[in-house]
Short mmCIF file of C-alpha atoms in Angstrom, two decimals:
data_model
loop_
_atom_site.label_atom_id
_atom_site.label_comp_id
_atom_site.label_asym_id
_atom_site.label_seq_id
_atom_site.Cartn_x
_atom_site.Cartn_y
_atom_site.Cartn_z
CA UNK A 267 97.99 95.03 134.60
CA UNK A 268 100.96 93.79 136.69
CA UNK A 269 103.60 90.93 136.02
CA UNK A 270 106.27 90.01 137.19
CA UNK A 271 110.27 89.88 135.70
CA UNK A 272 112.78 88.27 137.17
CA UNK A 273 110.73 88.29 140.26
CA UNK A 274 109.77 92.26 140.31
CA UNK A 275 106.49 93.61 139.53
CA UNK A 276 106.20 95.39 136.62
CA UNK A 277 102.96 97.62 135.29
CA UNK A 278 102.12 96.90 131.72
CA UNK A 279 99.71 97.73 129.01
CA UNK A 280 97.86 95.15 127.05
CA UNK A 281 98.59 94.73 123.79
CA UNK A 282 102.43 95.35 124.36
CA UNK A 283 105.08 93.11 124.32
CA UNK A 284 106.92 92.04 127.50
CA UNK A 285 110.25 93.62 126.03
CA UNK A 286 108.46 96.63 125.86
CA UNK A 287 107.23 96.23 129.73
CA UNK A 288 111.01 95.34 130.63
CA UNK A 289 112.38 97.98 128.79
CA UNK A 290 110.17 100.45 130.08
CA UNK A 291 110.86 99.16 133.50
CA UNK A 292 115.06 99.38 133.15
CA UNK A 293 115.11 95.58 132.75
CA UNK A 294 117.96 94.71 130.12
CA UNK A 295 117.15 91.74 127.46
CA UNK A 296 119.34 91.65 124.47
CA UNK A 297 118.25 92.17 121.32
CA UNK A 298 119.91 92.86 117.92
CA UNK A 299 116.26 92.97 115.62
CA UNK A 300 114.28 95.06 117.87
CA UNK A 301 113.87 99.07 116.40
CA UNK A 302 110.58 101.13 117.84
CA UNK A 303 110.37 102.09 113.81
CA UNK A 304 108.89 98.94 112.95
CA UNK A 305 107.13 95.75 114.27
CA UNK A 306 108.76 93.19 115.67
CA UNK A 307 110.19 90.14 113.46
CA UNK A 308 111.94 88.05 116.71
CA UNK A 309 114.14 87.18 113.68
CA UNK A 310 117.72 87.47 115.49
CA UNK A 311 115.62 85.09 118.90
CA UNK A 312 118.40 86.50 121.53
CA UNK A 313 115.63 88.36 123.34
CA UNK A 314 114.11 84.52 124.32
CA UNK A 315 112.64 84.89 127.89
CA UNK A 316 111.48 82.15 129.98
CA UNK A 317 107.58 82.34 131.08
CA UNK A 318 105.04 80.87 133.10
CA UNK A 319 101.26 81.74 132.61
CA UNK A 320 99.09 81.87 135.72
CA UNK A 321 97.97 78.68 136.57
CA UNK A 322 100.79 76.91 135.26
CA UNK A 323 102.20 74.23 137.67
CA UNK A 324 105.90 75.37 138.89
CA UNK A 325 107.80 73.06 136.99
CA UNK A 326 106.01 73.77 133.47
CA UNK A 327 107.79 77.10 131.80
CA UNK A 328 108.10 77.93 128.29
CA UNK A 329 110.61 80.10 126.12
CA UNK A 330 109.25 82.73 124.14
CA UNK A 331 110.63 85.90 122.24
CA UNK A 332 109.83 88.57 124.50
CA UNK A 333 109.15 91.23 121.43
CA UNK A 334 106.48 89.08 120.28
CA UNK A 335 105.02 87.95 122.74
CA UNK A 336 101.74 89.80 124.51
CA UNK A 337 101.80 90.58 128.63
CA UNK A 338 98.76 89.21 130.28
CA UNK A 339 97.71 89.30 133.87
CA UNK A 340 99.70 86.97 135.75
CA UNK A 341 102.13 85.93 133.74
CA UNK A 342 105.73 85.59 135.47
CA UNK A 343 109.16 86.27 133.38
CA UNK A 344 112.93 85.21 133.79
CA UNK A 345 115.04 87.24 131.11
CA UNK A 346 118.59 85.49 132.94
CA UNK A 347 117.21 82.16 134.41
CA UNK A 348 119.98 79.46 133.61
CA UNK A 349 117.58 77.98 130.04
CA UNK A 350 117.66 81.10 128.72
CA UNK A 351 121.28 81.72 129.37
CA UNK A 352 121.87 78.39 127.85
CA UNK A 353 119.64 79.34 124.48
CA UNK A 354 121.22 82.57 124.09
CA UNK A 355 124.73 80.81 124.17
CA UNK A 356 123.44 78.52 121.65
CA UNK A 357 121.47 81.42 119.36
CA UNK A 358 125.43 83.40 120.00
CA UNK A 359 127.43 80.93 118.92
CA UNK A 360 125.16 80.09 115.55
CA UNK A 361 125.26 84.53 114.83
CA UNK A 362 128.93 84.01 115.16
CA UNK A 363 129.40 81.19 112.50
CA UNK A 364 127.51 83.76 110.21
CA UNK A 365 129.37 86.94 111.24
CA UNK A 366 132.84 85.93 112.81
CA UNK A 367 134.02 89.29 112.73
CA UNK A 368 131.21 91.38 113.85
CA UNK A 369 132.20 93.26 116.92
CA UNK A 370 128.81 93.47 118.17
CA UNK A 371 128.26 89.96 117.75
CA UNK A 372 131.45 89.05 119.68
CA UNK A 373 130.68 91.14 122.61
CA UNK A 374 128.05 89.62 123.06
CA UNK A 375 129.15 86.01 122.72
CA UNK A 376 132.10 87.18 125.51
CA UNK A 377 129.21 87.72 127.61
CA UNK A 378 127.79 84.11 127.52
CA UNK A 379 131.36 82.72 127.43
CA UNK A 380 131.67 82.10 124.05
CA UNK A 381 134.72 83.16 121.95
CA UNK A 382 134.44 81.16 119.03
CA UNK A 383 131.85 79.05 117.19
CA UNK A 384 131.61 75.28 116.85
CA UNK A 385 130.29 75.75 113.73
CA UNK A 386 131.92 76.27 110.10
CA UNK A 387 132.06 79.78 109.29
CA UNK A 388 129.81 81.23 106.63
CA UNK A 389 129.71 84.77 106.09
CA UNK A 390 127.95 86.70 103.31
CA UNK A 391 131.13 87.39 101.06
CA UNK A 392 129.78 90.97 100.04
CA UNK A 393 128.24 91.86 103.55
CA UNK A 394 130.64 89.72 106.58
CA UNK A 395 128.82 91.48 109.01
CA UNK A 396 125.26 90.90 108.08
CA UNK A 397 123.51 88.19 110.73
CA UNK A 398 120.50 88.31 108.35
CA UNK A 399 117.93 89.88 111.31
CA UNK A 400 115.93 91.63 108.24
CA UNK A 401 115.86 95.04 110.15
CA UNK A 402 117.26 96.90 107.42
CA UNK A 403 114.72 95.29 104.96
CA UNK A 404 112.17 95.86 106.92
CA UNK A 405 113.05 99.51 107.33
CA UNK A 406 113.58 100.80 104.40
CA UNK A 407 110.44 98.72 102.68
CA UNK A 408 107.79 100.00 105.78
CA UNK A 409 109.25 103.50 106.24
CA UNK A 410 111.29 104.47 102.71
CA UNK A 411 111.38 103.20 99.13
CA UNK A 412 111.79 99.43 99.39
CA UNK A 413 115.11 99.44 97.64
CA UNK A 414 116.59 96.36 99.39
CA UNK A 415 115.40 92.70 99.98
CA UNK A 416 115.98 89.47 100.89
CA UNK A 417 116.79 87.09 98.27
CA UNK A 418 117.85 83.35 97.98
CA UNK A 419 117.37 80.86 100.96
CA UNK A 420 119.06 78.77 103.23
CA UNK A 421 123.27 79.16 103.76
CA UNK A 422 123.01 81.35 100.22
CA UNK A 423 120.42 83.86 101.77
CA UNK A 424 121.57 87.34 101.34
CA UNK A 425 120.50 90.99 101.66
CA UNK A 426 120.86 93.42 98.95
CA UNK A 427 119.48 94.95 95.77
CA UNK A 428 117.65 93.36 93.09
CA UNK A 429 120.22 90.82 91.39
CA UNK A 430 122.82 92.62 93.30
CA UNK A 431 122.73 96.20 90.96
CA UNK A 432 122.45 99.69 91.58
CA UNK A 433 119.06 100.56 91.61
CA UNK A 434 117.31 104.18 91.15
CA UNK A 435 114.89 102.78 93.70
CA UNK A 436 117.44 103.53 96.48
CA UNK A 437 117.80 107.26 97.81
CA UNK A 438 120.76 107.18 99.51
CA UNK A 439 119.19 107.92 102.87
CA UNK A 440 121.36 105.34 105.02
CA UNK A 441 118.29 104.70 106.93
CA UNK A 442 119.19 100.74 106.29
CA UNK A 443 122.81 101.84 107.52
CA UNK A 444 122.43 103.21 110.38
CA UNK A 445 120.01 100.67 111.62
CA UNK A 446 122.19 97.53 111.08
CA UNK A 447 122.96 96.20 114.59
CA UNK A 448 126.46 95.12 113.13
CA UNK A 449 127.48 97.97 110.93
CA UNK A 450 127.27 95.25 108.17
CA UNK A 451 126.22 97.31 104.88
CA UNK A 452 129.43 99.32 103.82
CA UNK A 453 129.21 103.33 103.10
CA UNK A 454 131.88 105.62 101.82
CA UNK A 455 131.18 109.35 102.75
CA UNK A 456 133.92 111.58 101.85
CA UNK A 457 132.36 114.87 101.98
CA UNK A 458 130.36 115.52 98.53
CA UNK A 459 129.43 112.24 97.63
CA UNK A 460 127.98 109.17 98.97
CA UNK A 461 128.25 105.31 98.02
CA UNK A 462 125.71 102.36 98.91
CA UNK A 463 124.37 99.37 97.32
CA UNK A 464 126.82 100.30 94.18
CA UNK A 465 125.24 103.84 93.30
CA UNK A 466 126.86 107.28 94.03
CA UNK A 467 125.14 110.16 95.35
CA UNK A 468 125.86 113.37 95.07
CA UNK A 469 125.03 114.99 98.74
CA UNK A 470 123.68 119.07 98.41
CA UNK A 471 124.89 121.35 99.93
CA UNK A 472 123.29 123.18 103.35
CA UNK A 473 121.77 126.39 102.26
CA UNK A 474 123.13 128.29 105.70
CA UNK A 475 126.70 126.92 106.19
CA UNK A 476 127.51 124.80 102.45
CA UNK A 477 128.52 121.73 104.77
CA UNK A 478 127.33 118.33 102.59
CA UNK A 479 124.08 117.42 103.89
CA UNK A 480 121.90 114.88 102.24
CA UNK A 481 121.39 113.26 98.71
CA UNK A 482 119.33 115.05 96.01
CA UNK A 483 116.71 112.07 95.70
CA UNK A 484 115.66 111.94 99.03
CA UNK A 485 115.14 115.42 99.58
CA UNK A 486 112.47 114.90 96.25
CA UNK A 487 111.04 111.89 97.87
CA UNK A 488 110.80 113.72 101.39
CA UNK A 489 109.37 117.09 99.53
CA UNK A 490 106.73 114.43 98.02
CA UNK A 491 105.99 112.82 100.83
CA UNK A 492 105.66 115.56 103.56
CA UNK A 493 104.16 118.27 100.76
CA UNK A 494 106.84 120.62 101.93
CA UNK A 495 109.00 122.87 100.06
CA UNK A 496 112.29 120.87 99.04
CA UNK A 497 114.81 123.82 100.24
CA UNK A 498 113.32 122.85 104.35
CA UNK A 499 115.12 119.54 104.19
CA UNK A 500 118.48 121.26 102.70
CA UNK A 501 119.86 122.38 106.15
CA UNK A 502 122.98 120.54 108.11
CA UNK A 503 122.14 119.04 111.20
CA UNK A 504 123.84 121.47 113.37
CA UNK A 505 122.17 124.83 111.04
CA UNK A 506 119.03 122.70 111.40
CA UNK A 507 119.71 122.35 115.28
CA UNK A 508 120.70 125.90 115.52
CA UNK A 509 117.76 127.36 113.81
CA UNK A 510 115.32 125.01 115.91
CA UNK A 511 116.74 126.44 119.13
CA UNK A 512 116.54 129.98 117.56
CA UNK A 513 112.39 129.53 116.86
CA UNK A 514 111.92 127.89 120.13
CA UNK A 515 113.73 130.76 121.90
CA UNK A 516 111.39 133.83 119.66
CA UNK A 517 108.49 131.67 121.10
CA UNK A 518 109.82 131.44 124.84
CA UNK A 519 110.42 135.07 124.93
#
C-alpha cells in the first residue's frame, strides 16, 4: 500500500507501524523506546506524528505514536509539522525534569530549543539517567531471564531488582545496558570481573586468545537455551570474528 510522510509517498506493508514505513524509507522520527528486539511500548511518546485518515476533512488531524500505530491505505503523515514540534518540546522538557543530566536527553531538548526544564527536577537517586521508557525491562524479561522490573508508581517509580538486591536471576549479560537510550544503568568492567545490579561476575576467559569475554552464567543459560556445547560461546569477539571469516573463506574457496 502507499502513504504518504511529510508529503512523499512511501510503500508500506500492512500490519507495520508507520515508524517502521519511515524508517525504512530514510525518514528520521525520534525515538528513545523503540528496539527491533521487542514490541513497541510508545512509552518515551517522542516519536508522536501527526495523521490524517482518508476521508478526513483538511482541518481534522490527530497525533499518534508512530510505533504503534498501523499504516493503512490513504493515510497521510507529518513527523515535523509545527503540533508535533510543539508536543515533542513539551514530552523534552518533562524527560529532562526526570533526567537533567542525560546527554542524550539534552541533545535532544537543544534540538527543540529547550535547555532546561520548567519543571522541578526528579531524578531516580540510584539511576539519574533512567527516563523510565521500560526498554531495558522489557528486554531482558522477553529475550533473557527477567531479572529486572519496574516497581513503585508515580514520582517514586523506579527500575531495578527485586527490593533493590542482587539477584542470582541476573546473568550479567548487559543486554539491559547496552540497550538503555541514556546509558542510565551503571557497569564497572575492569578486565576479569563485571558489576551490575549489585552482583559481581566473574567474566571467562576466551579459549583462543585468554582476553575476558563473558560471565560464567550466561554462557550456562545460552548452552541451555541454544542446546549447544558451552565452550562455542567462550570465544572473544574479535577470535569469534576471526574464526567466522576463516569458515566463510574454507567455504568460498
Amino acid at each position: 500500500m502507499k502513504i504518504l510522510i511529510n508529503g512523499r509517498a512511501v510503500t508500506a506493508s500492512k500490519g507495520e507501524s508507520v515508524l517502521t514505513a519511515a524508517t525504512r524509507a530514510g525518514i528520521e522520527i525520534p525515538t528513545l523506546c523503540h528496539h527491533e528486539a521487542v514490541e513497541d511500548s510508545g512509552a518515551c511518546r517522542l516519536c508522536m506524528v501527526e495523521i490524517r485518515k482518508a476521508g478526513w476533512t483538511d482541518d481534522w488531524t490527530q497525533l499518534v505514536t508512530a510505533c504503534l500505530f498501523p499504516v493503512e491505505e490513504g493515510l497521510t503523515v507529518l513527523t515535523d509539522s509545527p503540533e508535533v514540534r510543539r508536543t515533542r518540546k513539551e514530552i523534552l522538557e518533562l524527560l529532562l525534569a526526570r533526567a537533567p543530566e542525560a546527554a542524550a536527553i539534552r541533545t535532544l531538548a537543544a534540538d527543540y530549543g529547550v535547555e532546561a526544564s520548567p519543571y522541578p527536577e526528579q531524578p531516580d537517586p540510584a539511576l539519574p539517567g533512567c527516563i523510565l521508557c521500560g526498554l531495558c525491562t522489557r528486554i531482558c524479561q522477553g529475550l533473557v531471564t527477567g531479572a529486572i522490573a519496574t516497581s513503585e508508581r508515580g514520582p517514586a517509580k523506579v527500575v531495578g531488582t527485586p527490593f533493590g538486591e542482587a539477584t542470582d536471576v541476573c546473568i550479567g549479560c548487559l543486554a539491559c545496558a547496552s540497550s538503555c537510550p541514556t546509558g542510565a544503568i551503571p557497569v564497572e568492567d575492569p578486565g576479569g570481573s563485571r558489576r551490575i545490579w549489585g552482583r559481581t561476575f566473574e567474566l571467562v576467559p576466551c579459549t583462543t586468545c585468554g582476553a575476558p569475554t563473558t560471565t560464567r552464567e550466561q554462557i550456562d543459560w545460552l548452552a541451555e537455551k541454544t542446546g549447544r556445547p558451552a565452550e562455542d560461546f567462550m570465544l572473544c569477539v574479535a577470535c569469534k570474528t576471526k574464526a567466522t571469516g576463516e569458515a566463510y573463506h574454507r567455504i568460498s574457496w
